[in-house]
PDB file of C-alpha atoms in Angstrom:
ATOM      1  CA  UNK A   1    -118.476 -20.298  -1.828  1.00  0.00           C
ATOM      2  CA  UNK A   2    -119.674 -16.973  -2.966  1.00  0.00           C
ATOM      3  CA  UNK A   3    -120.805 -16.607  -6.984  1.00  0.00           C
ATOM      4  CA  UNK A   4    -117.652 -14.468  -7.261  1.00  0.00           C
ATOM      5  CA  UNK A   5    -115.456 -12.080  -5.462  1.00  0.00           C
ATOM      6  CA  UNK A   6    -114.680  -8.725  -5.954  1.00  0.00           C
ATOM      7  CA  UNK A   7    -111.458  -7.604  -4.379  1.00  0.00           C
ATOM      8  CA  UNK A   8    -110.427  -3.944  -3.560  1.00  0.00           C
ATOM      9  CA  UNK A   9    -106.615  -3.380  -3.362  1.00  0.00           C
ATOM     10  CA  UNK A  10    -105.054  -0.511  -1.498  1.00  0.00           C
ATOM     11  CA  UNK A  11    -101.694  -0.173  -3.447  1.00  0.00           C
ATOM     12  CA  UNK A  12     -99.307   2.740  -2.049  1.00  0.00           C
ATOM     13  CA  UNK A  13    -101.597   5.475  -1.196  1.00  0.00           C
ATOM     14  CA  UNK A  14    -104.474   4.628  -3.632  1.00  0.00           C
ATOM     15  CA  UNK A  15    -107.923   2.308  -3.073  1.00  0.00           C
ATOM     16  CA  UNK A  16    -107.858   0.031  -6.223  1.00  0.00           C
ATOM     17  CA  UNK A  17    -111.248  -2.143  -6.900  1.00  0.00           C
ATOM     18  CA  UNK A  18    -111.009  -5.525  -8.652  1.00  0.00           C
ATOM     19  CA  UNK A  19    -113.352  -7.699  -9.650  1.00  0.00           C
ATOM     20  CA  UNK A  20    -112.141 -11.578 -10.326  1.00  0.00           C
ATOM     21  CA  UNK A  21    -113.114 -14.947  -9.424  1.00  0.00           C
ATOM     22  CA  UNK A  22    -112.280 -16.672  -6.743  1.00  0.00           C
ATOM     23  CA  UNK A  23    -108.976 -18.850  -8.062  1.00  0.00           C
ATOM     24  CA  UNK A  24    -107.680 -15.410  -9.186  1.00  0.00           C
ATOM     25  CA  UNK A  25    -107.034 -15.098  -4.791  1.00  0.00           C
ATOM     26  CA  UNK A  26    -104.338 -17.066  -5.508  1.00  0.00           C
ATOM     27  CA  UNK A  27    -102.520 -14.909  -7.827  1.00  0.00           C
ATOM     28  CA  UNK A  28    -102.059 -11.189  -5.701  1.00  0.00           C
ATOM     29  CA  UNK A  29     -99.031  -9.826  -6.806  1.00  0.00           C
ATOM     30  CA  UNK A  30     -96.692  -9.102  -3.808  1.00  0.00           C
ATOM     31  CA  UNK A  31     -96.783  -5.441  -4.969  1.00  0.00           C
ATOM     32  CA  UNK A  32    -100.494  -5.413  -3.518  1.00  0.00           C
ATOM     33  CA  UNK A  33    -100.330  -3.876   0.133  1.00  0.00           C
ATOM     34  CA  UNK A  34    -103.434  -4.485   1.365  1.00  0.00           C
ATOM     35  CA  UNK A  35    -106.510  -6.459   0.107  1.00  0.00           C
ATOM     36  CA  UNK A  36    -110.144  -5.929   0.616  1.00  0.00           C
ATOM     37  CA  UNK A  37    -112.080  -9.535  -0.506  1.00  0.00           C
ATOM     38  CA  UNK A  38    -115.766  -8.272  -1.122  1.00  0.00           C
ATOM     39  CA  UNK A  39    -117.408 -11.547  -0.917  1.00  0.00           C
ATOM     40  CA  UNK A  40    -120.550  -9.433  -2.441  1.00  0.00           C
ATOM     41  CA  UNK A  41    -123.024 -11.571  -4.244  1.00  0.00           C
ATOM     42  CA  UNK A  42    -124.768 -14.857  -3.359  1.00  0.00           C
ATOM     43  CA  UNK A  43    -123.360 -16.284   0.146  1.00  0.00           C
ATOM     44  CA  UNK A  44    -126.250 -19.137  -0.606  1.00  0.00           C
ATOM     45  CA  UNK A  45    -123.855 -21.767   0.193  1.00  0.00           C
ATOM     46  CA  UNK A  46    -124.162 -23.536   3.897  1.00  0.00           C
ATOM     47  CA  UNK A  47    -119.917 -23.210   2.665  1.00  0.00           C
ATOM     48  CA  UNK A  48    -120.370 -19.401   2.407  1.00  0.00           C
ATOM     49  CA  UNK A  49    -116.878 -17.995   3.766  1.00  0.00           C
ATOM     50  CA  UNK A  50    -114.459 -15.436   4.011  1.00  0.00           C
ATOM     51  CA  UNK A  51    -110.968 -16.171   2.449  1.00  0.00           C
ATOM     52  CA  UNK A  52    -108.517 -14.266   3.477  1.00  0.00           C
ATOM     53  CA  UNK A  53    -105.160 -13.904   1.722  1.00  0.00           C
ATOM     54  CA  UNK A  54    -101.806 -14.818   2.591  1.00  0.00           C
ATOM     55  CA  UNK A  55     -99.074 -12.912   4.542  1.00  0.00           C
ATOM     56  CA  UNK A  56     -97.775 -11.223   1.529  1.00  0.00           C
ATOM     57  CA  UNK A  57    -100.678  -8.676   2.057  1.00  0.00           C
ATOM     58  CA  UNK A  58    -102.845  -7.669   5.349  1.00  0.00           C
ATOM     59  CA  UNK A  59    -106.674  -8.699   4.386  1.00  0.00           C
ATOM     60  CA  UNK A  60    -109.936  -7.749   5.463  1.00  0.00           C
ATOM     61  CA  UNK A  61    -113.279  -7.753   3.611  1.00  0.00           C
ATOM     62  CA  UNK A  62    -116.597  -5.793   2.878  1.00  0.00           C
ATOM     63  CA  UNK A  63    -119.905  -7.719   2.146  1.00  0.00           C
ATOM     64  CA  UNK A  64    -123.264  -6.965   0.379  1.00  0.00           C
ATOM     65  CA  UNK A  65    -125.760  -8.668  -2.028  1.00  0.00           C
ATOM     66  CA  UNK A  66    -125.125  -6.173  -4.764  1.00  0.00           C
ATOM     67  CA  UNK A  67    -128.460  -4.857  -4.405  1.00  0.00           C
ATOM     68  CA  UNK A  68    -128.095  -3.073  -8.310  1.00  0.00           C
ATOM     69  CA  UNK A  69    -127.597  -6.389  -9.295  1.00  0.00           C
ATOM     70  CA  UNK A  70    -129.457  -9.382 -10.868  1.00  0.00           C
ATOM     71  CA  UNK A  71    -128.980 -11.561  -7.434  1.00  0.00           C
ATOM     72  CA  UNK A  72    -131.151  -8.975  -5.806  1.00  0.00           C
ATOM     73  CA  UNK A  73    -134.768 -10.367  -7.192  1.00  0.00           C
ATOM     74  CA  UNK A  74    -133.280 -13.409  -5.737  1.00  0.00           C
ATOM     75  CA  UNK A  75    -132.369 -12.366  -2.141  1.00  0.00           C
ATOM     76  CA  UNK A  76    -133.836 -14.553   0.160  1.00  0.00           C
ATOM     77  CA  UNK A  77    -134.034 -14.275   4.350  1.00  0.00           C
ATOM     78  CA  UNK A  78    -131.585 -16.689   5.108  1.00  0.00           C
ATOM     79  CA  UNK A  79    -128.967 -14.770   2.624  1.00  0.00           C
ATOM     80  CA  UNK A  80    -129.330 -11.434   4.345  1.00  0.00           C
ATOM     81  CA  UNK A  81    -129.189 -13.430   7.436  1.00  0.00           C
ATOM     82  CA  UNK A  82    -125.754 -14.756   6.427  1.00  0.00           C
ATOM     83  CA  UNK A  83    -124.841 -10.973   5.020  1.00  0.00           C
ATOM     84  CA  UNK A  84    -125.652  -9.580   8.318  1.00  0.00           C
ATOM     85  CA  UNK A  85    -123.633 -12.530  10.054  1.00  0.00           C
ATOM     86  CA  UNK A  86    -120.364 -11.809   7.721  1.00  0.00           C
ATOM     87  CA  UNK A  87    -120.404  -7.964   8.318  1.00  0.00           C
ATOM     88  CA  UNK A  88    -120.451  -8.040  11.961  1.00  0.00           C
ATOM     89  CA  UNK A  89    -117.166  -9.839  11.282  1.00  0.00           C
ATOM     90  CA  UNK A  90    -113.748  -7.851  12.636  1.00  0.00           C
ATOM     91  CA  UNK A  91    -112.314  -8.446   9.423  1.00  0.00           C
ATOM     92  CA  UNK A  92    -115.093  -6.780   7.624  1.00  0.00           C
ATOM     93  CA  UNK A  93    -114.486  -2.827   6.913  1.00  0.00           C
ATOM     94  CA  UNK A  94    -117.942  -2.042   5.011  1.00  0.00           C
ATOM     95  CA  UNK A  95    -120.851  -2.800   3.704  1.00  0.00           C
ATOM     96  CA  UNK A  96    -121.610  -2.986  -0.183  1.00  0.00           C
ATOM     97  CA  UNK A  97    -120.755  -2.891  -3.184  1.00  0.00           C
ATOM     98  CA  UNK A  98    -124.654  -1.823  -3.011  1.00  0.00           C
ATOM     99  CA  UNK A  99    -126.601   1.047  -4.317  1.00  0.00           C
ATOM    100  CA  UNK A 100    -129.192   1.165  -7.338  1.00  0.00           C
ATOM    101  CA  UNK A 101    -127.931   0.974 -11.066  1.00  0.00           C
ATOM    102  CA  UNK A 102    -131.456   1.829 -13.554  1.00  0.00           C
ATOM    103  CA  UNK A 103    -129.005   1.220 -16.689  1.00  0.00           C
ATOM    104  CA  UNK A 104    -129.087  -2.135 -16.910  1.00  0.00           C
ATOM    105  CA  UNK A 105    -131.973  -3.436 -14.145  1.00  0.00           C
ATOM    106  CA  UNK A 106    -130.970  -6.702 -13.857  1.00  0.00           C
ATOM    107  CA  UNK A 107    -133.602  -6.312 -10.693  1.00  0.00           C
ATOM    108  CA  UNK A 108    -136.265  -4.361 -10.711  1.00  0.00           C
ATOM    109  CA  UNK A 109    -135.663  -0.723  -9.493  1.00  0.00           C
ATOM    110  CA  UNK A 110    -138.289  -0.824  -6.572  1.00  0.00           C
ATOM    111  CA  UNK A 111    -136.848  -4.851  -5.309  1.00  0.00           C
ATOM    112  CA  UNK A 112    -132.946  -2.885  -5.821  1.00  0.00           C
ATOM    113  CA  UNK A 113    -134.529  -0.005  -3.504  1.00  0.00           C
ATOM    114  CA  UNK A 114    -135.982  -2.329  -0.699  1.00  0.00           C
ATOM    115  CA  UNK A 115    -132.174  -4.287  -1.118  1.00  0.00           C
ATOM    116  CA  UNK A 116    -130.402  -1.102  -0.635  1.00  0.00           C
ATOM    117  CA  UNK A 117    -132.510   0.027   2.518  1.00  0.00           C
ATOM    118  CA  UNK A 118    -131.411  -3.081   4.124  1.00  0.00           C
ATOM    119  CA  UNK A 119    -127.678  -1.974   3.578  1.00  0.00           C
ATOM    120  CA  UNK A 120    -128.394   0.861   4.910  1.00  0.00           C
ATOM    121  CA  UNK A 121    -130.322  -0.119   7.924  1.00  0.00           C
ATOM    122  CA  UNK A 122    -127.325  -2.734   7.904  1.00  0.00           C
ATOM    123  CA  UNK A 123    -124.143  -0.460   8.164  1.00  0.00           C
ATOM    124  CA  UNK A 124    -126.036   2.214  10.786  1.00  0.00           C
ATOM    125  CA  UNK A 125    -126.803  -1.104  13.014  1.00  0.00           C
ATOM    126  CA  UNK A 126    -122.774  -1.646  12.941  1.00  0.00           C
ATOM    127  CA  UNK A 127    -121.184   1.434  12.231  1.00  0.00           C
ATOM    128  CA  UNK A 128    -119.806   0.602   9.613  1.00  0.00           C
ATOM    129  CA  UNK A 129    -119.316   2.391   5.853  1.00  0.00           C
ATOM    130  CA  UNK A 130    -120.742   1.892   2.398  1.00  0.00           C
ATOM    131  CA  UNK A 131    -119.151   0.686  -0.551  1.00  0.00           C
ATOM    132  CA  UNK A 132    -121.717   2.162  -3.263  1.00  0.00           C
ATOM    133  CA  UNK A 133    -122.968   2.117  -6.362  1.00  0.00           C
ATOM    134  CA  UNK A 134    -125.161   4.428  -8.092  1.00  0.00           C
ATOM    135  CA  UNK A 135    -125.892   4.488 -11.842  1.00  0.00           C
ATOM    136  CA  UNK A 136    -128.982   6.469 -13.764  1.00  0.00           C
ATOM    137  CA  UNK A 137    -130.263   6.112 -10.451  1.00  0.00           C
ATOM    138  CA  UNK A 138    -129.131   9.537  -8.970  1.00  0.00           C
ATOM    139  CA  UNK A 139    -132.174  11.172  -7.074  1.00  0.00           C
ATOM    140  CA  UNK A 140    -133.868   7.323  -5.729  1.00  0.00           C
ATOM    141  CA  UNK A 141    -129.661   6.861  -4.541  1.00  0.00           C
ATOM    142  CA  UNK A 142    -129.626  10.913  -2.735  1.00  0.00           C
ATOM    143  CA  UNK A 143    -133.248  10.009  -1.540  1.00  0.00           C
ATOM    144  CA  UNK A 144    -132.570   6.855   0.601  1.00  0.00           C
ATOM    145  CA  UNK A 145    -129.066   8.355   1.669  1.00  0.00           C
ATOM    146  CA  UNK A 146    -131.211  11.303   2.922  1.00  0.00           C
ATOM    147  CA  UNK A 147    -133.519   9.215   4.894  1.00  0.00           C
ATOM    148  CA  UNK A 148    -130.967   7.775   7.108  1.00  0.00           C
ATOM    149  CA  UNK A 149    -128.699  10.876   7.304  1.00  0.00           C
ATOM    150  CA  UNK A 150    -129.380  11.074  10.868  1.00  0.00           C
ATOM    151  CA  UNK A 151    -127.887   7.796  11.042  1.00  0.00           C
ATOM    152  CA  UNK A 152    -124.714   9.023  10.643  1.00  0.00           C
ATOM    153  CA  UNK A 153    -123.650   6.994   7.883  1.00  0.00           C
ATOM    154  CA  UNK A 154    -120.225   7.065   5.693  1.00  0.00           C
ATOM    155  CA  UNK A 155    -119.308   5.793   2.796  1.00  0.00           C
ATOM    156  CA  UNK A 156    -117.482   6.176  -0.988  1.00  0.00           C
ATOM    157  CA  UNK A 157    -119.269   6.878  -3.905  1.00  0.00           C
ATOM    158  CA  UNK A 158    -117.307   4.173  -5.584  1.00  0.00           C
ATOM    159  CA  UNK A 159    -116.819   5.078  -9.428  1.00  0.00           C
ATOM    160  CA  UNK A 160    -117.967   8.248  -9.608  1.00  0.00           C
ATOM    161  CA  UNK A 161    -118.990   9.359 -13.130  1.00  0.00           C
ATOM    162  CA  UNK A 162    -122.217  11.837 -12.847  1.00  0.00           C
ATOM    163  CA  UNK A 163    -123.067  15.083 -13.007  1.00  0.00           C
ATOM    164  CA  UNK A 164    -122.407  17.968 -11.019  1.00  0.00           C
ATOM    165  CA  UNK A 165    -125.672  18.094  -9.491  1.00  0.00           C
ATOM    166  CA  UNK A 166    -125.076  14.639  -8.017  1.00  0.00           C
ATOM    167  CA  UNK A 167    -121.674  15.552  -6.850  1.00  0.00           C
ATOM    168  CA  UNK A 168    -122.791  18.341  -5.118  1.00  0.00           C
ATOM    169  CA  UNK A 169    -125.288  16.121  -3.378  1.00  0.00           C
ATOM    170  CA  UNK A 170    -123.180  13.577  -2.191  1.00  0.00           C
ATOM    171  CA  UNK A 171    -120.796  16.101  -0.976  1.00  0.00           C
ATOM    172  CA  UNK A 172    -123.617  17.581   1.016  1.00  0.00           C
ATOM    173  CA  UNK A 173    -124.023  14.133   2.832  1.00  0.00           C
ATOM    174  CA  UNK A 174    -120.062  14.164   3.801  1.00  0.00           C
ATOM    175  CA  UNK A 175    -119.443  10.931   1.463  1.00  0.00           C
ATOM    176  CA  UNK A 176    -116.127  10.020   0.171  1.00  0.00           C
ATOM    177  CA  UNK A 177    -115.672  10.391  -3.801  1.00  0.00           C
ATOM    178  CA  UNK A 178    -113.966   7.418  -5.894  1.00  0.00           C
ATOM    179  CA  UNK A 179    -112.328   8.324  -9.042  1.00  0.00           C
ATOM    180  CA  UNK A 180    -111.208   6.173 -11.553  1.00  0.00           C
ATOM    181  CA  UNK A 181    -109.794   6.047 -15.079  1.00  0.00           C
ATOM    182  CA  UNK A 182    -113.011   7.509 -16.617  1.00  0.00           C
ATOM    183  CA  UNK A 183    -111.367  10.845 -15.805  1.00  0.00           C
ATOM    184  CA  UNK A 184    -109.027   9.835 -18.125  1.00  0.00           C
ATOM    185  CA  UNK A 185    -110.941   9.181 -20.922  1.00  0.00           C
ATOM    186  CA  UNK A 186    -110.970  11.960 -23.805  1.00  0.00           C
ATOM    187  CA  UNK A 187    -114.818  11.826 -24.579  1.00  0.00           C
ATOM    188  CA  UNK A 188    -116.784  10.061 -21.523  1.00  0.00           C
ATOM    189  CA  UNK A 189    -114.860  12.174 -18.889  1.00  0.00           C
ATOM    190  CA  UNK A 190    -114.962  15.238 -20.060  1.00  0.00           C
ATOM    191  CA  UNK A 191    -117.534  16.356 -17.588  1.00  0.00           C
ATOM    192  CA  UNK A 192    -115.910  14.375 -14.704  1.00  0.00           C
ATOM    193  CA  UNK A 193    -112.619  16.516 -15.116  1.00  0.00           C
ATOM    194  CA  UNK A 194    -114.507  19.451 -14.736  1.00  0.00           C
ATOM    195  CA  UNK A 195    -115.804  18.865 -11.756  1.00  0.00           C
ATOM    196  CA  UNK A 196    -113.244  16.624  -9.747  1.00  0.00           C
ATOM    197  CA  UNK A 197    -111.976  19.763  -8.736  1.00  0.00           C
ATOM    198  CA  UNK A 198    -115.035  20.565  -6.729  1.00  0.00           C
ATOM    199  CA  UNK A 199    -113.749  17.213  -4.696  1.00  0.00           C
ATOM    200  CA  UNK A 200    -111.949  18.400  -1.211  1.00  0.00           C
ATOM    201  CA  UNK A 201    -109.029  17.219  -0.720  1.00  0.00           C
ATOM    202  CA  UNK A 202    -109.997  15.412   2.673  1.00  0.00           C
ATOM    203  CA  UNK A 203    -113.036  13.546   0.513  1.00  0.00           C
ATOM    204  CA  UNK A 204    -111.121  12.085  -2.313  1.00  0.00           C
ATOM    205  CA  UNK A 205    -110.092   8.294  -3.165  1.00  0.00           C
ATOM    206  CA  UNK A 206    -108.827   6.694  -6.354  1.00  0.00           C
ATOM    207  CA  UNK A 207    -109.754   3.887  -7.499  1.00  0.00           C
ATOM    208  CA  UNK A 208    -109.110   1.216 -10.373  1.00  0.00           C
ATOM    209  CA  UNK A 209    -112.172  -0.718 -11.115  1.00  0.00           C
ATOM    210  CA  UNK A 210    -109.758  -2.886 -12.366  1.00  0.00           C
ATOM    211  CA  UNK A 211    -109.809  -4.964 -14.485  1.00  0.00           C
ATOM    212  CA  UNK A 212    -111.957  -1.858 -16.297  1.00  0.00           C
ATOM    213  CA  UNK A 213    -111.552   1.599 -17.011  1.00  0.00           C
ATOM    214  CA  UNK A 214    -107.562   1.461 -17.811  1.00  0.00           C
ATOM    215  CA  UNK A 215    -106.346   4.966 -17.828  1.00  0.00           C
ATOM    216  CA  UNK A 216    -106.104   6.088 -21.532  1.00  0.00           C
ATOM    217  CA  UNK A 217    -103.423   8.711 -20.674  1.00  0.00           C
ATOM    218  CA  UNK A 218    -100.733   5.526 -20.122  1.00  0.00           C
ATOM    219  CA  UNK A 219     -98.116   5.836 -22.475  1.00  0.00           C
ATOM    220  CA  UNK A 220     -96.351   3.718 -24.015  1.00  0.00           C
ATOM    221  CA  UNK A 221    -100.213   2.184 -23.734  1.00  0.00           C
ATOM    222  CA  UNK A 222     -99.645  -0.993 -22.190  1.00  0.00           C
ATOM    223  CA  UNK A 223     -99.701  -4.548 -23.856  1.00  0.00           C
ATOM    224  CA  UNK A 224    -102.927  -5.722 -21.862  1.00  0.00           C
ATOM    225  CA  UNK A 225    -106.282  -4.153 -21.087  1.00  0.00           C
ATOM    226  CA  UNK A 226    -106.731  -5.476 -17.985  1.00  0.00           C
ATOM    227  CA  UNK A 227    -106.583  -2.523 -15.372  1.00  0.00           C
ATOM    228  CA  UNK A 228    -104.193  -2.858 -12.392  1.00  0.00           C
ATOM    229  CA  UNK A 229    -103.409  -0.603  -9.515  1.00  0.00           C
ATOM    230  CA  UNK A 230     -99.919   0.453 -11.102  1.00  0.00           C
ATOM    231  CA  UNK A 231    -101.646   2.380 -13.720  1.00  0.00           C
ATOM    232  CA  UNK A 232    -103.419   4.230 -10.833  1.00  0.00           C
ATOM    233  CA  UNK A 233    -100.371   6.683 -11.414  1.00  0.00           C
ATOM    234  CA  UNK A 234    -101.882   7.899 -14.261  1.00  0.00           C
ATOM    235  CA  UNK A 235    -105.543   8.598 -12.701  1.00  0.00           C
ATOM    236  CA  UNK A 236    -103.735  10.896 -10.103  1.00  0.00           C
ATOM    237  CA  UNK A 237    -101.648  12.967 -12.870  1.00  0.00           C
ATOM    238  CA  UNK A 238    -105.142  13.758 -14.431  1.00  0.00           C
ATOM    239  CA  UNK A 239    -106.781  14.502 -10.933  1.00  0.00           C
ATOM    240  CA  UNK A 240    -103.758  17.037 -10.958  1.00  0.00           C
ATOM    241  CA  UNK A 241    -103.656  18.197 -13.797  1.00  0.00           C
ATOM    242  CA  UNK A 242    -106.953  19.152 -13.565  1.00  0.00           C
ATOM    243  CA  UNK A 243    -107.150  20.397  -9.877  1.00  0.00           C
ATOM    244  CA  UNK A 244    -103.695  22.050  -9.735  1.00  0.00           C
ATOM    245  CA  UNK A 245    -102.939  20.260  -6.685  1.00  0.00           C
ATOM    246  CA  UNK A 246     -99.658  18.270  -6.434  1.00  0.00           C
ATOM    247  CA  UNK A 247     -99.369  14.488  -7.281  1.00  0.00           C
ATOM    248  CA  UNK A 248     -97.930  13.649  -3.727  1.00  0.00           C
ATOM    249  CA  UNK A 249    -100.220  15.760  -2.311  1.00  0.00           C
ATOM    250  CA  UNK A 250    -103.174  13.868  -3.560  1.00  0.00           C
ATOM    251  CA  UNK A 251    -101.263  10.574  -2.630  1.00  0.00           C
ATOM    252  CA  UNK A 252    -100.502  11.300   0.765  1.00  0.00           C
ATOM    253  CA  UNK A 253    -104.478  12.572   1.183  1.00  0.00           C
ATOM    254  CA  UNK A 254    -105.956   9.527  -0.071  1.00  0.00           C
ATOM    255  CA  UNK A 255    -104.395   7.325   1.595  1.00  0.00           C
ATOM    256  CA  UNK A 256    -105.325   9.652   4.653  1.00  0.00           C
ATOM    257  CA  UNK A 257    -108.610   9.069   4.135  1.00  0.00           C
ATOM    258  CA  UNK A 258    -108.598   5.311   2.872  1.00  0.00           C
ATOM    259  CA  UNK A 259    -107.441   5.142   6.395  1.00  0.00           C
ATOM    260  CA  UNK A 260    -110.184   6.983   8.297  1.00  0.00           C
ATOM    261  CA  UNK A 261    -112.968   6.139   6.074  1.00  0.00           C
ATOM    262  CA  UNK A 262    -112.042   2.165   6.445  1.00  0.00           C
ATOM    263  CA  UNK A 263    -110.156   1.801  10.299  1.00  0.00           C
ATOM    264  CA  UNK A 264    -107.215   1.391   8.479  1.00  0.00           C
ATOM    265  CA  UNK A 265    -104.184   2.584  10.752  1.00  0.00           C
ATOM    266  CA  UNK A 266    -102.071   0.325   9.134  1.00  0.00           C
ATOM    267  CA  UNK A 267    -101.948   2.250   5.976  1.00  0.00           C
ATOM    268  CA  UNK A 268    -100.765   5.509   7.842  1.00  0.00           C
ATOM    269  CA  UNK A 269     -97.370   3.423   8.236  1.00  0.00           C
ATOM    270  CA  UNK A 270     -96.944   2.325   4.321  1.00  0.00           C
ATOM    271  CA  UNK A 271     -93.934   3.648   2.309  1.00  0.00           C
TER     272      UNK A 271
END
C-alpha cells in the first residue's frame, strides 16, 4: 500500500484535489463524478497497488514520488521502477503531483531537481501530462520545464498562487492553470485576483485542494473546515467576478479542458 493517497475529484465541470488516506476511499460521496486516486508517494510495498473506486464514480489515477517532498531523499531504483510500471497503466491520466517546493525542503532542492527530471523524462516517454507543484521554486520549476519543451509536454500548474512573472511563464509553455480558494482569500490572494484574468479561457481549471484552502467567500460559512468540491461554486464566482466572464461560461470551459488536458471524453457527457 502506498504511504497515502491523494485523490483528485472532477465534480460537475470543476477538477477538485483531495488529499486523504487510504480508508477515506471508502467514503466518496455519490455526488463525486469522477475520481482521480494519485497513489503519489512511497509505492515501496511488493503490495504497491492501484485501488480503484466503486461504480458510483468512473476512476482512474495519476502517479509520482512527490519529488517536493520528504520521500524524495528516499527514492530508491526499484521505486521509480514501480512509478514507471504504474504510469504506463491505462487507468493512469498523469504523472505527478511533482515539481520543486524550496519553502519547506523536506528534500534537498538539488535531490527534488534530479526527482523532478525523472517526471519529466517520465511523462514525454508516455505522453502523458503533469500534475505539478511549484513553490518558492519558480525559475529552477520554468528552467527544467524549458529544457524539455521540445518534448512536447502538458500539464496543470496545480495550485497556482505566484506572481505574475511566473504566470506569464507558464503560459508561455502552453500549461494549464489550477485555481483554488486562495483567490478567495482577502489578504493572501490579493495578487492572484489580479492576475487570474490574464488566464485564457481555454487554459483554466479549478481546483479544491481540499481538504485546504476552503473558499472564504462561502456564506453562511460552513460548519466544517474541511474543503469539498461543493464549495468549488464559490472559487468560480470570484474567478468571475474578477474576470468579467460568466459563471457557466467558466464551467462549461473547464470542464472542456479537464477533458482534453486528461483523455477524459467522458466528462464532455456530464450534466
Amino acid at each position: 500500500m502506498t504511504k497515502c493517497i491523494n485523490i483528485v475529484r472532477i465534480y460537475k465541470y470543476y477538477l477538485a484535489t483531495t488529499e486523504t488516506q487510504n480508508t477515506d476511499l471508502d467514503t466518496i460521496p455519490p455526488r463525486f463524478c469522477i475520481t482521480f486516486q494519485r497513489a503519489s508517494c512511497w509505492p515501496r510495498s511488493k503490495n504497491s497497488r492501484i485501488r480503484l473506486s466503486d461504480d458510483r464514480t468512473q476512476s482512474t489515477t495519476n502517479i509520482g514520488t512527490r519529488s517536493h517532498d520528504n520521500f524524495s531523499k528516499n527514492c530508491q531504483n526499484q521505486d521509480w521502477a514501480k512509478i514507471s510500471e504504474l504510469c504506463s497503466m491505462g487507468e493512469v491520466v498523469a504523472v505527478g503531483e511533482c515539481g520543486l517546493d524550496y519553502n519547506r525542503n523536506f528534500s534537498p532542492s538539488k535531490i527534488q531537481r534530479t526527482i523532478f527530471r525523472k517526471h519529466l523524462s517520465l511523462a514525454s516517454e508516455i505522453g502523458k501530462p503533469l500534475f505539478l507543484h511549484q513553490r518558492d521554486a519558480h525559475q529552477d520549476f520554468y528552467n527544467l520545464l524549458t529544457e524539455y519543451r521540445s518534448a512536447d509536454l502538458r500539464g496543470v500548474v496545480h495550485c497556482f498562487t505566484d506572481s505574475e512573472t511566473a504566470l506569464r511563464d507558464y503560459l508561455d509553455l502552453g500549461l494549464f492553470i489550477g485555481i483554488t480558494g486562495w483567490v478567495c482569500d482577502i489578504n493572501r490572494g490579493e495578487e492572484l485576483r489580479r492576475i487570474v484574468s490574464f488566464v485564457p479561457e481555454d487554459l483554466l481549471l479549478v481546483e479544491t485542494d481540499a481538504p485546504y484552502l476552503l473558499p472564504k467567500n462561502i456564506n453562511p460559512k460552513p460548519k466544517s473546515n474541511r474543503n469539498e468540491p461543493c464549495h468549488l461554486d464559490s472559487v468560480v464566482s470570484m474567478i468571475s467576478e474578477c474576470s468579467g466572464r460568466s459563471k457557466n461560461k467558466i464551467a462549461q470551459q473547464t470542464r472542456l479542458n479537464a477533458a482534453k488536458l486528461f483523455s477524459l471524453p467522458a466528462l464532455l457527457s456530464l450534466d
